[in-house]
Amino acid sequence: MTAKKESIEERIDRLHAGRIIDLHFDLPMDLYQKRERKNVLETEFLPELESGHIGVVGVAIYIEDRYLPETGLRVALDQIARLYAEVDACPRFAICKNYHEIQKARDAEKIALLITMEGAEPLGTDLNLLRAFYELGLRSIGLTHARRNAAGDGGVFASSGSSRDGLSGFGRDIVRECEVLGMIIDLAHINPAGFKDILSITTRPPIVSHTNVRLYYDIERNISDDQIKMIGEGRGVIGINSVLVSAKKEESTLDRYVDHIEHVANLIGIDGVGIGFDFFEFIYSQWPESAKKELAEKLTTPQFIPDLRNHSHAGSLTRKLIERGFSDEEIEKILRRNWLRIFQEWL
Ligand SMILES: [Zn+2]
């Protein structure tokens, strides 16, 4: 028998056979925005998810400023309702609430959706609502986005200047309740003081679903080497974000994305790194210039990586990881196995 050398395409296909997990995607707000339309998930998202071999997606409930505070809860519920209705209309998807359901969906070659929340605003100050959202399928929560809320403060998009305050009593209660319910605590966006507070309470592996390392983009919304090590000590996982790899357009490249992966792996090992693409261009491109300007003034201008702009591009990342010398086992851990371990331990 002659051994035929595997081509790079064949190697990518083999590595993608178990599918890819992306733990942060702003899908529900877009489905809500388009709530008068049907089959948005199937027509606008399924083709890219399938061609990128995506197997699990963390879909984040997020409430835009214009709905707060009055209608935050209602819009969050509406986003969940749209998600269920859209999944009902397309059998290629399944909303999953535990590890077993995720594995069942993967076995059936469905795309598993894990409902997450970015910012606890929909809860107001009522801890009871966390239980209600749990019953609706919420399985991961980040306490804040960039703004302050009843749970705590977000990290600013600057190298200093975040609030020095840690979590509020309400924020601490949410963390404790998440441990009881089995709802993954996500440390993405939280300010440095809140980050420490969460880690002082949690006993299970912490995650940062979508972030970048401050070494390459020094803002408090991202995470420092000390913070990366704290996640490593808790056997947690950090998902690397594709829209904040650098402040500079010319440095926002696939190689820089892999630099972020490599930096985390160098500090805490390959078991601590995963993917949280945070693909955002599909929303950004729908905005009027005024909204883009407002985002630039309030936070930052996102710099999209030319060959990693949506889920159909996931193969470019795998190709780059191969080129950069990552082993099959390392690539599989980055693409899915580390997140699967988190699901197994929490859900
Ligand atoms: Zn975010």
CSV table of C-alpha atoms and ligand atoms in Angstrom, one decimal:
chain,number,residue,atom,x,y,z
A,1,MET,CA,0.0,0.0,0.0
A,2,THR,CA,1.4,3.4,-0.9
A,3,ALA,CA,0.8,6.1,1.6
A,4,LYS,CA,-0.6,9.1,-0.2
A,5,LYS,CA,0.3,12.4,1.4
A,6,GLU,CA,-2.7,14.3,2.7
A,7,SER,CA,-3.3,17.6,1.0
A,8,ILE,CA,-3.9,20.7,3.1
A,9,GLU,CA,-7.6,20.8,2.0
A,10,GLU,CA,-8.0,17.2,3.1
A,11,ARG,CA,-6.4,18.0,6.4
A,12,ILE,CA,-8.8,20.9,6.9
A,13,ASP,CA,-11.8,18.7,6.1
A,14,ARG,CA,-10.6,16.1,8.5
A,15,LEU,CA,-10.1,18.7,11.3
A,16,HIS,CA,-13.6,20.2,10.6
A,17,ALA,CA,-15.3,16.8,10.7
A,18,GLY,CA,-16.2,17.4,14.3
A,19,ARG,CA,-17.3,20.9,13.5
A,20,ILE,CA,-16.3,24.3,15.0
A,21,ILE,CA,-17.7,26.0,18.1
A,22,ASP,CA,-18.1,29.8,18.2
A,23,LEU,CA,-19.2,31.1,21.5
A,24,HIS,CA,-20.3,34.6,20.6
A,25,PHE,CA,-22.6,35.7,17.9
A,26,ASP,CA,-25.1,38.6,18.0
A,27,LEU,CA,-27.8,36.7,16.3
A,28,PRO,CA,-30.9,37.4,18.5
A,29,MET,CA,-30.8,41.2,18.1
A,30,ASP,CA,-30.7,40.8,14.3
A,31,LEU,CA,-33.6,38.3,14.3
A,32,TYR,CA,-35.5,40.8,16.5
A,33,GLN,CA,-34.7,43.7,14.2
A,34,LYS,CA,-36.1,41.6,11.3
A,35,ARG,CA,-39.1,40.3,13.3
A,36,GLU,CA,-41.6,41.1,10.6
A,37,ARG,CA,-39.8,38.6,8.3
A,38,LYS,CA,-39.7,34.8,8.2
A,39,ASN,CA,-36.9,32.3,7.7
A,40,VAL,CA,-34.2,34.9,8.4
A,41,LEU,CA,-32.0,32.2,10.1
A,42,GLU,CA,-32.3,29.8,7.2
A,43,THR,CA,-31.8,32.3,4.4
A,44,GLU,CA,-29.3,34.8,5.9
A,45,PHE,CA,-27.3,32.7,8.3
A,46,LEU,CA,-27.5,29.0,7.5
A,47,PRO,CA,-25.4,29.1,4.2
A,48,GLU,CA,-22.4,30.7,5.9
A,49,LEU,CA,-22.6,28.5,9.0
A,50,GLU,CA,-22.8,25.4,6.9
A,51,SER,CA,-19.9,26.3,4.6
A,52,GLY,CA,-17.8,27.2,7.6
A,53,HIS,CA,-18.6,23.8,9.2
A,54,ILE,CA,-19.9,25.5,12.4
A,55,GLY,CA,-21.5,23.0,14.8
A,56,VAL,CA,-22.3,25.1,17.9
A,57,VAL,CA,-22.9,28.8,18.3
A,58,GLY,CA,-23.4,30.9,21.4
A,59,VAL,CA,-26.1,33.3,20.4
A,60,ALA,CA,-26.1,36.4,22.6
A,61,ILE,CA,-29.1,38.4,23.8
A,62,TYR,CA,-28.0,42.0,23.8
A,63,ILE,CA,-30.1,45.1,24.5
A,64,GLU,CA,-29.2,48.2,22.7
A,65,ASP,CA,-29.1,51.5,24.6
A,66,ARG,CA,-32.2,52.8,22.9
A,67,TYR,CA,-34.4,50.2,24.6
A,68,LEU,CA,-33.1,50.9,28.1
A,69,PRO,CA,-34.2,50.9,30.8
A,70,GLU,CA,-38.0,50.6,30.1
A,71,THR,CA,-38.2,47.9,27.5
A,72,GLY,CA,-35.0,45.9,28.1
A,73,LEU,CA,-36.8,42.9,29.6
A,74,ARG,CA,-39.5,42.9,26.8
A,75,VAL,CA,-36.9,43.1,24.0
A,76,ALA,CA,-34.9,40.3,25.6
A,77,LEU,CA,-38.0,38.0,25.8
A,78,ASP,CA,-38.9,39.0,22.2
A,79,GLN,CA,-35.4,38.0,21.0
A,80,ILE,CA,-35.7,34.6,22.6
A,81,ALA,CA,-39.2,34.2,21.1
A,82,ARG,CA,-37.8,35.0,17.6
A,83,LEU,CA,-35.0,32.5,18.1
A,84,TYR,CA,-37.4,29.7,18.9
A,85,ALA,CA,-39.8,30.6,16.0
A,86,GLU,CA,-36.9,30.7,13.6
A,87,VAL,CA,-35.5,27.4,14.8
A,88,ASP,CA,-39.0,25.8,14.5
A,89,ALA,CA,-39.0,26.9,10.9
A,90,CYS,CA,-35.6,25.4,10.1
A,91,PRO,CA,-34.8,21.8,11.2
A,92,ARG,CA,-31.1,22.3,10.6
A,93,PHE,CA,-30.9,24.1,14.0
A,94,ALA,CA,-31.5,23.0,17.6
A,95,ILE,CA,-31.6,25.1,20.7
A,96,CYS,CA,-29.6,23.1,23.3
A,97,LYS,CA,-29.8,23.4,27.1
A,98,ASN,CA,-27.3,20.8,28.2
A,99,TYR,CA,-24.3,18.8,27.2
A,100,HIS,CA,-26.3,15.8,26.1
A,101,GLU,CA,-28.5,17.9,23.8
A,102,ILE,CA,-25.5,19.5,22.3
A,103,GLN,CA,-24.0,16.1,21.5
A,104,LYS,CA,-27.3,14.8,20.2
A,105,ALA,CA,-27.5,17.8,17.8
A,106,ARG,CA,-24.0,17.3,16.7
A,107,ASP,CA,-24.6,13.6,16.0
A,108,ALA,CA,-27.6,14.6,14.0
A,109,GLU,CA,-25.4,17.1,12.1
A,110,LYS,CA,-27.6,20.0,13.3
A,111,ILE,CA,-26.2,23.3,14.4
A,112,ALA,CA,-26.6,23.6,18.1
A,113,LEU,CA,-27.5,27.1,19.5
A,114,LEU,CA,-26.6,27.9,23.0
A,115,ILE,CA,-28.6,30.9,24.3
A,116,THR,CA,-26.3,33.4,26.1
A,117,MET,CA,-26.7,37.0,27.4
A,118,GLU,CA,-24.4,39.9,27.1
A,119,GLY,CA,-25.2,42.3,29.9
A,120,ALA,CA,-27.6,41.6,32.7
A,121,GLU,CA,-29.8,44.6,31.9
A,122,PRO,CA,-32.9,42.5,31.2
A,123,LEU,CA,-32.9,41.3,34.8
A,124,GLY,CA,-33.1,44.8,36.1
A,125,THR,CA,-32.5,44.2,39.8
A,126,ASP,CA,-34.6,41.1,40.1
A,127,LEU,CA,-32.7,37.9,40.7
A,128,ASN,CA,-35.9,35.8,40.2
A,129,LEU,CA,-35.8,36.7,36.5
A,130,LEU,CA,-32.5,34.8,36.2
A,131,ARG,CA,-34.4,31.6,37.0
A,132,ALA,CA,-37.1,32.6,34.5
A,133,PHE,CA,-34.5,33.1,31.7
A,134,TYR,CA,-32.9,29.8,32.7
A,135,GLU,CA,-36.2,28.1,32.1
A,136,LEU,CA,-36.3,29.8,28.7
A,137,GLY,CA,-33.0,28.2,27.8
A,138,LEU,CA,-30.4,30.8,28.9
A,139,ARG,CA,-27.2,28.9,29.7
A,140,SER,CA,-24.4,31.6,29.8
A,141,ILE,CA,-24.4,35.1,31.1
A,142,GLY,CA,-21.9,38.0,31.0
A,143,LEU,CA,-22.8,40.5,33.7
A,144,THR,CA,-22.1,43.7,31.7
A,145,HIS,CA,-21.4,45.1,28.2
A,146,ALA,CA,-19.3,48.3,28.2
A,147,ARG,CA,-21.8,50.3,30.3
A,148,ARG,CA,-22.6,50.2,34.0
A,149,ASN,CA,-25.6,48.3,35.2
A,150,ALA,CA,-27.1,47.0,38.4
A,151,ALA,CA,-24.6,44.1,38.5
A,152,GLY,CA,-21.4,45.9,37.8
A,153,ASP,CA,-19.3,47.9,35.4
A,154,GLY,CA,-17.9,47.2,31.9
A,155,GLY,CA,-14.3,47.6,31.0
A,156,VAL,CA,-13.6,50.7,28.9
A,157,PHE,CA,-12.2,50.8,25.4
A,158,ALA,CA,-9.1,52.6,26.6
A,159,SER,CA,-6.0,51.4,28.5
A,160,SER,CA,-7.2,52.9,31.8
A,161,GLY,CA,-10.3,54.6,33.2
A,162,SER,CA,-12.7,51.8,34.0
A,163,SER,CA,-14.6,52.1,37.3
A,164,ARG,CA,-12.6,50.8,40.2
A,165,ASP,CA,-15.8,49.4,41.7
A,166,GLY,CA,-16.2,45.6,41.7
A,167,LEU,CA,-19.5,43.8,41.5
A,168,SER,CA,-22.6,45.1,43.3
A,169,GLY,CA,-24.3,42.8,45.8
A,170,PHE,CA,-26.8,42.0,43.0
A,171,GLY,CA,-23.9,41.1,40.7
A,172,ARG,CA,-22.5,38.7,43.3
A,173,ASP,CA,-25.9,37.2,43.8
A,174,ILE,CA,-26.1,36.5,40.1
A,175,VAL,CA,-22.8,34.7,40.1
A,176,ARG,CA,-23.8,32.6,43.1
A,177,GLU,CA,-27.1,31.7,41.5
A,178,CYS,CA,-25.4,30.8,38.2
A,179,GLU,CA,-23.3,28.2,40.1
A,180,VAL,CA,-26.5,26.7,41.6
A,181,LEU,CA,-28.4,26.7,38.3
A,182,GLY,CA,-25.6,25.6,36.0
A,183,MET,CA,-25.4,28.7,33.9
A,184,ILE,CA,-21.9,29.5,32.6
A,185,ILE,CA,-20.4,32.8,33.9
A,186,ASP,CA,-18.8,34.7,31.1
A,187,LEU,CA,-16.2,37.3,32.1
A,188,ALA,CA,-16.1,39.1,28.7
A,189,HIS,CA,-16.4,42.9,29.0
A,190,ILE,CA,-16.4,43.1,32.8
A,191,ASN,CA,-14.0,45.7,34.3
A,192,PRO,CA,-10.8,44.5,36.0
A,193,ALA,CA,-12.3,44.9,39.5
A,194,GLY,CA,-15.4,42.9,38.6
A,195,PHE,CA,-13.3,40.3,36.9
A,196,LYS,CA,-11.5,39.6,40.2
A,197,ASP,CA,-14.7,39.6,42.2
A,198,ILE,CA,-16.3,37.0,39.9
A,199,LEU,CA,-13.3,34.7,40.2
A,200,SER,CA,-13.4,35.0,44.0
A,201,ILE,CA,-16.9,33.5,44.0
A,202,THR,CA,-16.9,30.9,41.2
A,203,THR,CA,-15.8,27.3,41.8
A,204,ARG,CA,-16.3,26.1,38.2
A,205,PRO,CA,-14.1,26.8,35.2
A,206,PRO,CA,-14.6,30.5,34.1
A,207,ILE,CA,-14.9,31.6,30.5
A,208,VAL,CA,-14.2,34.8,28.6
A,209,SER,CA,-16.4,34.1,25.5
A,210,HIS,CA,-15.0,36.8,23.2
A,211,THR,CA,-12.0,38.9,24.0
A,212,ASN,CA,-8.5,39.7,22.9
A,213,VAL,CA,-5.2,40.1,24.7
A,214,ARG,CA,-4.1,43.5,25.9
A,215,LEU,CA,-0.5,42.8,24.6
A,216,TYR,CA,-1.8,43.5,21.1
A,217,TYR,CA,-4.7,45.8,21.8
A,218,ASP,CA,-4.3,47.5,25.1
A,219,ILE,CA,-7.8,48.4,26.3
A,220,GLU,CA,-9.5,47.4,29.5
A,221,ARG,CA,-12.3,45.7,27.6
A,222,ASN,CA,-9.6,43.1,26.6
A,223,ILE,CA,-7.6,41.0,29.1
A,224,SER,CA,-4.1,41.4,30.6
A,225,ASP,CA,-1.6,38.6,31.1
A,226,ASP,CA,-2.5,38.5,34.8
A,227,GLN,CA,-6.1,38.0,33.9
A,228,ILE,CA,-5.3,35.3,31.4
A,229,LYS,CA,-3.3,33.5,34.1
A,230,MET,CA,-6.3,33.8,36.5
A,231,ILE,CA,-8.5,32.1,33.9
A,232,GLY,CA,-5.8,29.4,33.4
A,233,GLU,CA,-5.7,28.7,37.2
A,234,GLY,CA,-9.4,28.0,37.2
A,235,ARG,CA,-9.0,25.7,34.1
A,236,GLY,CA,-11.2,28.1,32.1
A,237,VAL,CA,-11.3,28.9,28.4
A,238,ILE,CA,-10.8,32.2,26.6
A,239,GLY,CA,-12.5,32.7,23.2
A,240,ILE,CA,-10.6,34.9,20.8
A,241,ASN,CA,-12.5,37.7,19.2
A,242,SER,CA,-12.0,38.7,15.5
A,243,VAL,CA,-13.0,42.3,15.7
A,244,LEU,CA,-10.6,43.7,18.3
A,245,VAL,CA,-7.3,42.1,17.3
A,246,SER,CA,-5.7,45.5,16.8
A,247,ALA,CA,-6.6,49.2,16.9
A,248,LYS,CA,-5.0,49.5,13.5
A,249,LYS,CA,-6.6,48.4,10.3
A,250,GLU,CA,-3.3,47.3,8.7
A,251,GLU,CA,-2.6,45.0,11.8
A,252,SER,CA,-6.1,43.5,11.8
A,253,THR,CA,-5.0,40.3,10.0
A,254,LEU,CA,-5.5,36.5,10.3
A,255,ASP,CA,-1.9,36.2,11.5
A,256,ARG,CA,-2.6,38.7,14.3
A,257,TYR,CA,-5.7,36.7,15.3
A,258,VAL,CA,-3.4,33.6,15.6
A,259,ASP,CA,-0.9,35.7,17.6
A,260,HIS,CA,-3.7,36.2,20.2
A,261,ILE,CA,-4.3,32.4,20.3
A,262,GLU,CA,-0.6,31.8,20.6
A,263,HIS,CA,-0.2,34.3,23.4
A,264,VAL,CA,-3.0,32.7,25.5
A,265,ALA,CA,-1.6,29.2,24.8
A,266,ASN,CA,1.9,30.3,25.8
A,267,LEU,CA,0.6,31.7,29.1
A,268,ILE,CA,-1.9,29.0,30.2
A,269,GLY,CA,-1.6,26.1,27.7
A,270,ILE,CA,-3.6,25.1,24.7
A,271,ASP,CA,-6.4,23.8,26.9
A,272,GLY,CA,-7.3,27.5,27.7
A,273,VAL,CA,-8.1,28.8,24.2
A,274,GLY,CA,-11.1,28.7,22.0
A,275,ILE,CA,-13.1,30.8,19.6
A,276,GLY,CA,-15.5,33.6,20.1
A,277,PHE,CA,-15.5,35.2,16.7
A,278,ASP,CA,-18.0,38.0,17.5
A,279,PHE,CA,-18.7,38.4,13.7
A,280,PHE,CA,-20.4,41.8,13.6
A,281,GLU,CA,-20.1,43.1,10.1
A,282,PHE,CA,-23.5,41.9,9.1
A,283,ILE,CA,-25.0,44.2,11.7
A,284,TYR,CA,-22.5,47.1,11.3
A,285,SER,CA,-23.1,47.2,7.5
A,286,GLN,CA,-26.8,47.7,8.1
A,287,TRP,CA,-26.2,50.8,10.2
A,288,PRO,CA,-26.5,54.4,9.0
A,289,GLU,CA,-23.3,56.5,9.1
A,290,SER,CA,-24.6,58.3,12.2
A,291,ALA,CA,-24.7,55.0,14.2
A,292,LYS,CA,-21.2,54.0,13.0
A,293,LYS,CA,-20.0,57.4,14.2
A,294,GLU,CA,-21.7,57.0,17.5
A,295,LEU,CA,-20.0,53.6,18.0
A,296,ALA,CA,-16.6,55.1,17.2
A,297,GLU,CA,-17.2,57.9,19.7
A,298,LYS,CA,-18.6,55.7,22.5
A,299,LEU,CA,-16.4,52.6,22.1
A,300,THR,CA,-14.3,52.0,19.0
A,301,THR,CA,-14.3,51.4,15.3
A,302,PRO,CA,-14.3,47.7,14.7
A,303,GLN,CA,-11.5,46.5,12.4
A,304,PHE,CA,-12.7,43.5,10.4
A,305,ILE,CA,-10.1,40.9,9.3
A,306,PRO,CA,-10.4,40.7,5.5
A,307,ASP,CA,-10.3,36.9,5.3
A,308,LEU,CA,-12.2,36.3,8.6
A,309,ARG,CA,-15.4,38.3,8.3
A,310,ASN,CA,-18.1,35.7,8.7
A,311,HIS,CA,-18.7,32.1,9.5
A,312,SER,CA,-18.0,30.9,6.0
A,313,HIS,CA,-14.4,32.0,6.5
A,314,ALA,CA,-13.6,29.6,9.3
A,315,GLY,CA,-11.6,27.4,7.0
A,316,SER,CA,-9.1,30.3,6.5
A,317,LEU,CA,-8.4,30.2,10.3
A,318,THR,CA,-7.8,26.4,10.3
A,319,ARG,CA,-5.4,26.8,7.2
A,320,LYS,CA,-3.5,29.5,9.1
A,321,LEU,CA,-3.2,27.4,12.2
A,322,ILE,CA,-1.8,24.6,10.1
A,323,GLU,CA,0.7,27.0,8.4
A,324,ARG,CA,1.7,28.3,11.8
A,325,GLY,CA,2.6,24.8,12.9
A,326,PHE,CA,-0.2,23.9,15.3
A,327,SER,CA,-0.7,20.1,15.6
A,328,ASP,CA,-4.0,18.3,14.9
A,329,GLU,CA,-4.7,17.9,18.5
A,330,GLU,CA,-4.0,21.6,19.3
A,331,ILE,CA,-6.3,22.7,16.4
A,332,GLU,CA,-9.1,20.4,17.5
A,333,LYS,CA,-8.9,21.8,21.0
A,334,ILE,CA,-9.1,25.4,19.7
A,335,LEU,CA,-11.9,24.7,17.3
A,336,ARG,CA,-14.1,22.7,19.7
A,337,ARG,CA,-12.7,20.4,22.3
A,338,ASN,CA,-12.0,23.1,24.9
A,339,TRP,CA,-15.5,24.5,24.7
A,340,LEU,CA,-17.0,21.0,24.8
A,341,ARG,CA,-15.1,20.4,28.1
A,342,ILE,CA,-16.7,23.6,29.5
A,343,PHE,CA,-20.2,22.5,28.4
A,344,GLN,CA,-19.6,19.1,30.0
A,345,GLU,CA,-18.5,20.7,33.3
A,346,TRP,CA,-21.2,23.3,33.5
A,347,LEU,CA,-24.3,22.1,31.7
B,1,ZN,ZN,-19.2,41.8,23.2
